[in-house]
């Protein structure tokens, strides 16, 4: 099913979640995290919280006005980590609470920087990690994206 057919289906996880929540108020609910500088124009949540887990959407190297911070990999990656940290903080979590990350690179040669970035932003035990090289990201000029699953403090 696609589009509204899926959204209206009783097999949709949100529908089941809503039904279960109505029967048992103590059961976990889903809530969205929207930092003050976030723009709603793309119609997604920077993160959602379910129970004690935080699911963070892909963060990229843009500043608060949405502009790409550089045409180079490292400044973009560093800013993406800063943005990730901000969203996690808004959700009551932190970089130290990350369980899994997904890293997306446009140029495989930039992978050489990944171990140093992991060492700078993560602590032991390091999160599980899937790194993928992609042809492009959602916006022109983006070179790096990171998404994450974390637990709340």
Rosetta silent file (secondary structure, phi, psi, omega in degrees, C-alpha in Angstrom):
SEQUENCE: XXXXXXXXXXXXXXXXXXXXXXXXXXXXXXXXXXXXXXXXXXXXXXXXXXXXXXXXXXXXXXXXXXXXXXXXXXXXXXXXXXXXXXXXXXXXXXXXXXXXXXXXXXXXXXXXXXXXXXXXXXXXXXXXXXXXXXXXXXXXXXXXXXXXXXXXX
SCORE:     score description
SCORE:     0.000 S_00000001
   1 L     0.000  147.742  178.067    0.000    0.000    0.000 S_00000001
   2 L  -131.572  164.701  173.893    1.138    3.522   -0.642 S_00000001
   3 H    54.199 -137.904 -174.077    0.115    7.030    0.305 S_00000001
   4 H   -66.071  -25.355  177.331   -3.193    7.537    2.041 S_00000001
   5 H   -59.516  -43.343  179.958   -4.119    3.865    1.640 S_00000001
   6 H   -70.164  -43.994 -177.092   -1.296    2.945    4.029 S_00000001
   7 H   -62.042  -30.767 -178.109   -1.944    5.811    6.412 S_00000001
   8 L   -92.017   -5.013 -177.247   -5.593    4.818    6.743 S_00000001
   9 L   -73.587  142.185  175.886   -4.899    1.103    7.066 S_00000001
  10 L   -71.678  -11.490  177.537   -5.468   -0.599   10.393 S_00000001
  11 L   -83.931   -5.833  179.175   -2.174   -2.438    9.782 S_00000001
  12 L   -64.874  134.442 -177.945   -0.274    0.840   10.135 S_00000001
  13 H   -61.291  -32.533  178.813    1.977    0.795   13.224 S_00000001
  14 H   -66.394  -38.218  177.816    0.755    4.251   14.242 S_00000001
  15 H   -63.669  -45.529  179.659   -2.832    3.015   14.218 S_00000001
  16 H   -63.822  -39.041  178.352   -1.897    0.023   16.351 S_00000001
  17 H   -62.157  -44.870 -179.916    0.089    2.263   18.660 S_00000001
  18 H   -62.314  -44.237  179.092   -2.874    4.588   19.037 S_00000001
  19 H   -61.742  -44.673 -178.648   -5.227    1.682   19.744 S_00000001
  20 H   -65.942  -40.408 -179.554   -2.850    0.192   22.328 S_00000001
  21 H   -63.590  -37.951  179.094   -2.299    3.563   24.000 S_00000001
  22 H   -63.756  -34.709 -179.608   -6.056    4.055   24.337 S_00000001
  23 H   -79.915  -30.733 -174.060   -6.346    0.726   26.162 S_00000001
  24 L  -137.788   92.225 -175.389   -3.274    1.159   28.354 S_00000001
  25 L   -59.500  -22.423  179.381   -2.302    4.765   29.166 S_00000001
  26 L   -77.557  -14.641 -178.094    1.011    3.652   30.700 S_00000001
  27 L   -67.941  148.809 -175.500    2.108    2.178   27.381 S_00000001
  28 L   -61.422  145.875  175.129    4.668    4.207   25.453 S_00000001
  29 L  -118.796  165.230  177.993    3.535    6.861   23.000 S_00000001
  30 E   -98.894  132.334  174.323    5.293    8.485   20.066 S_00000001
  31 E  -133.679  154.175 -177.629    6.193   12.145   20.287 S_00000001
  32 E   -99.316  147.572  175.755    8.070   14.440   17.919 S_00000001
  33 E  -108.371  124.356  179.729   11.122   16.547   18.707 S_00000001
  34 L  -134.581   96.187  178.318   11.206   19.923   17.000 S_00000001
  35 L   -57.592  155.188 -176.203   14.055   22.249   18.003 S_00000001
  36 L   -56.761  -30.960 -177.225   13.189   25.981   17.957 S_00000001
  37 L   -88.275    0.723 -175.756   15.226   26.634   14.792 S_00000001
  38 L   -74.435  138.776  177.377   13.632   23.772   12.864 S_00000001
  39 L  -101.030  136.378 -177.654   11.613   24.600    9.771 S_00000001
  40 H   -85.951    4.555 -172.646    8.470   22.606    9.061 S_00000001
  41 H   -60.804  -27.487 -178.148    8.667   23.081    5.301 S_00000001
  42 H   -92.924   -2.347  173.854    9.798   19.492    4.608 S_00000001
  43 L    57.781   55.356  173.226    7.061   17.924    6.777 S_00000001
  44 L  -148.427  166.486  177.205    9.096   15.573    8.916 S_00000001
  45 L  -101.382  134.099  175.376   10.281   15.456   12.508 S_00000001
  46 L   -58.372  -28.380  174.741   13.985   15.895   13.269 S_00000001
  47 E  -159.212  155.800  170.573   13.450   13.111   15.808 S_00000001
  48 E  -126.398  151.413  179.456   10.737   11.013   17.334 S_00000001
  49 E  -116.353  130.720  174.546   10.683    9.492   20.792 S_00000001
  50 E  -132.194  118.961 -176.794    9.190    6.097   21.514 S_00000001
  51 L    57.250 -124.198  178.326    9.442    4.818   25.066 S_00000001
  52 L  -104.136   20.435 -179.633   13.068    5.592   26.023 S_00000001
  53 E  -109.711  142.120  177.772   14.377    5.531   22.451 S_00000001
  54 E  -116.184  124.981  178.650   15.125    8.529   20.247 S_00000001
  55 E  -109.147  109.465 -174.225   15.068    8.070   16.475 S_00000001
  56 E   -98.765  127.881  174.469   16.915   10.960   14.832 S_00000001
  57 E   -65.674  165.058 -179.627   16.347   11.837   11.187 S_00000001
  58 E   -56.276  129.961  177.283   19.344   12.466    8.976 S_00000001
  59 E  -109.416  139.073 -176.290   21.379   15.482   10.053 S_00000001
  60 E  -127.236  175.836 -176.715   23.514   17.353    7.543 S_00000001
  61 L   -84.392   66.193  175.910   26.046   20.164    7.488 S_00000001
  62 E  -121.490  152.360  177.492   23.713   23.150    7.427 S_00000001
  63 L   -85.616 -176.238 -175.854   23.523   26.139    9.746 S_00000001
  64 L   -64.213  -20.963  177.170   20.381   27.377   11.536 S_00000001
  65 L   -88.049   -1.651  178.077   19.288   29.248    8.411 S_00000001
  66 L    90.018    6.520 -179.466   19.485   26.031    6.381 S_00000001
  67 L   -86.748  139.319  175.813   22.557   26.999    4.375 S_00000001
  68 E   -63.568  130.473 -171.090   25.244   24.411    3.640 S_00000001
  69 L   -75.249  -22.084 -176.600   28.226   25.413    5.814 S_00000001
  70 L  -166.041  162.992  172.630   30.992   24.541    3.351 S_00000001
  71 L   -97.181   11.993  178.782   31.712   22.791    0.093 S_00000001
  72 L  -110.751  151.421 -174.597   34.241   20.596    1.944 S_00000001
  73 H   -62.388  -54.592 -172.386   33.566   17.309    3.699 S_00000001
  74 H   -59.422  -47.823  177.621   35.016   17.899    7.182 S_00000001
  75 H   -60.393  -37.103  177.353   33.215   21.173    7.991 S_00000001
  76 H   -65.728  -44.881 -179.080   29.952   19.627    6.799 S_00000001
  77 H   -63.750  -43.540  179.591   30.482   16.456    8.832 S_00000001
  78 H   -61.788  -41.449  178.976   31.414   18.409   11.957 S_00000001
  79 H   -68.201  -35.963  176.927   28.311   20.581   11.621 S_00000001
  80 H   -61.694  -40.016  176.861   26.139   17.501   11.090 S_00000001
  81 H   -66.228  -38.930  176.410   27.443   16.109   14.396 S_00000001
  82 H   -61.841  -44.515  178.683   26.712   19.454   16.100 S_00000001
  83 H   -64.151  -40.724  176.494   23.176   19.347   14.690 S_00000001
  84 H   -59.853  -45.798  179.503   22.798   15.727   15.817 S_00000001
  85 H   -61.095  -38.823  179.882   23.906   16.673   19.321 S_00000001
  86 H   -65.756  -44.244  179.521   21.384   19.543   19.409 S_00000001
  87 H   -65.369  -43.044  177.437   18.466   17.332   18.380 S_00000001
  88 H   -60.437  -42.615  178.691   19.478   14.662   20.895 S_00000001
  89 H   -60.622  -41.285  177.934   19.704   17.298   23.637 S_00000001
  90 H   -62.556  -28.650 -178.668   16.220   18.520   22.797 S_00000001
  91 L   -91.039    1.655 -178.678   15.033   14.913   23.179 S_00000001
  92 L    81.240   28.588 -179.441   16.703   14.416   26.565 S_00000001
  93 L  -131.666 -169.755  179.593   19.577   12.377   25.184 S_00000001
  94 L  -159.015  173.624  177.087   23.186   12.917   24.107 S_00000001
  95 H   -59.451  -33.180  179.943   25.927   11.628   21.842 S_00000001
  96 H   -68.228  -15.598 -177.193   26.988    9.262   24.645 S_00000001
  97 H   -98.017    3.333 -177.424   23.564    7.587   24.507 S_00000001
  98 E   -70.683  132.607  177.967   23.687    6.671   20.813 S_00000001
  99 E   -98.104  -35.581 -176.568   23.135    2.980   20.096 S_00000001
 100 E  -150.409  142.511  173.099   23.342    3.034   16.287 S_00000001
 101 E  -128.812  154.704  168.931   24.253    5.478   13.535 S_00000001
 102 E  -119.926  126.312  179.658   23.915    5.484    9.787 S_00000001
 103 E  -112.811  135.428 -178.584   26.523    7.497    7.907 S_00000001
 104 E  -124.610  120.086 -178.855   26.026    8.543    4.303 S_00000001
 105 E  -116.087  142.424  176.466   28.970    9.778    2.221 S_00000001
 106 L   -86.316  -29.134 -177.720   28.880   11.096   -1.327 S_00000001
 107 L  -123.718  118.663 -177.645   32.589   10.424   -1.941 S_00000001
 108 H   -58.557  -28.509  179.624   34.186    7.178   -0.773 S_00000001
 109 H   -63.004  -22.278  178.926   37.544    8.958   -0.411 S_00000001
 110 H   -75.568   -9.990  178.685   36.076   10.868    2.548 S_00000001
 111 H   -59.183  -25.980  179.551   35.799    7.615    4.501 S_00000001
 112 H   -56.783  -25.702 -179.295   39.377    8.209    5.646 S_00000001
 113 H   -84.296  -16.488 -171.900   37.978   10.889    8.013 S_00000001
 114 H   -62.475  -46.570  178.781   35.328    8.662    9.596 S_00000001
 115 H   -57.552  -39.541  178.190   37.473    6.952   12.285 S_00000001
 116 H   -66.777  -40.041  177.418   38.673   10.359   13.531 S_00000001
 117 H   -64.042  -42.129  177.588   35.117   11.722   13.589 S_00000001
 118 H   -59.372  -44.562 -179.817   33.948    8.654   15.519 S_00000001
 119 H   -66.026  -31.410 -179.308   36.752    9.174   18.033 S_00000001
 120 H   -75.828  -38.591 -171.865   35.949   12.857   18.416 S_00000001
 121 H  -105.388  -17.570 -177.464   32.197   12.551   18.922 S_00000001
 122 L  -117.273  155.126  176.046   31.631    9.060   20.361 S_00000001
 123 L  -120.534  164.543  177.265   32.872    7.263   23.456 S_00000001
 124 L   -70.405  143.785   -5.388   33.234    3.569   24.253 S_00000001
 125 L   -75.193  132.234 -176.742   31.320    1.464   23.777 S_00000001
 126 L   -64.700  148.418  179.499   31.042    2.911   20.285 S_00000001
 127 L   -68.627  155.407  169.645   27.630    2.775   18.616 S_00000001
 128 E   -60.144  149.846 -170.711   26.812    0.249   15.939 S_00000001
 129 E  -146.324  131.533  168.740   27.462    1.868   12.574 S_00000001
 130 E  -119.595  121.682  179.286   26.442    1.384    8.978 S_00000001
 131 E  -112.243  129.630 -176.191   28.346    3.564    6.519 S_00000001
 132 E  -129.087  137.144  172.330   27.071    3.837    2.965 S_00000001
 133 E   -95.636  127.518 -176.656   28.456    5.665   -0.057 S_00000001
 134 L  -120.258  161.153  179.558   25.623    7.194   -2.078 S_00000001
 135 L   -69.249  -39.673  178.464   25.435    8.966   -5.415 S_00000001
 136 L  -161.350  165.892  175.033   23.918   12.089   -3.871 S_00000001
 137 L  -107.637 -178.325 -169.640   22.008   13.390   -0.872 S_00000001
 138 L   -63.030  -31.179 -178.826   18.686   15.239   -0.816 S_00000001
 139 L  -119.077  144.315  176.623   20.102   18.703   -1.500 S_00000001
 140 L   -58.547  140.046  176.958   22.795   19.744   -3.950 S_00000001
 141 L    92.482  -14.610  178.844   26.157   20.332   -2.296 S_00000001
 142 L   -77.729  137.011 -176.618   25.628   18.022    0.677 S_00000001
 143 L  -117.707  -12.969 -173.519   28.475   15.557    1.203 S_00000001
 144 E  -151.149  142.869  174.196   27.590   13.869    4.520 S_00000001
 145 E  -145.718  145.583  178.472   24.524   12.830    6.480 S_00000001
 146 E  -135.675  131.862  169.865   24.102   11.017    9.794 S_00000001
 147 E  -118.317  167.164 -173.347   21.019    9.490   11.394 S_00000001
 148 E  -155.609  156.683  167.575   20.888    7.823   14.788 S_00000001
 149 E  -123.175  129.027 -178.099   19.019    5.768   17.327 S_00000001
 150 E  -135.686  167.872  171.362   19.721    6.632   20.953 S_00000001
 151 E  -106.603  159.539  179.365   18.273    6.013   24.380 S_00000001
 152 L   -86.565  150.881 -178.701   17.175    8.759   26.727 S_00000001
 153 L   -66.452    0.000    0.000   19.173    9.557   29.825 S_00000001
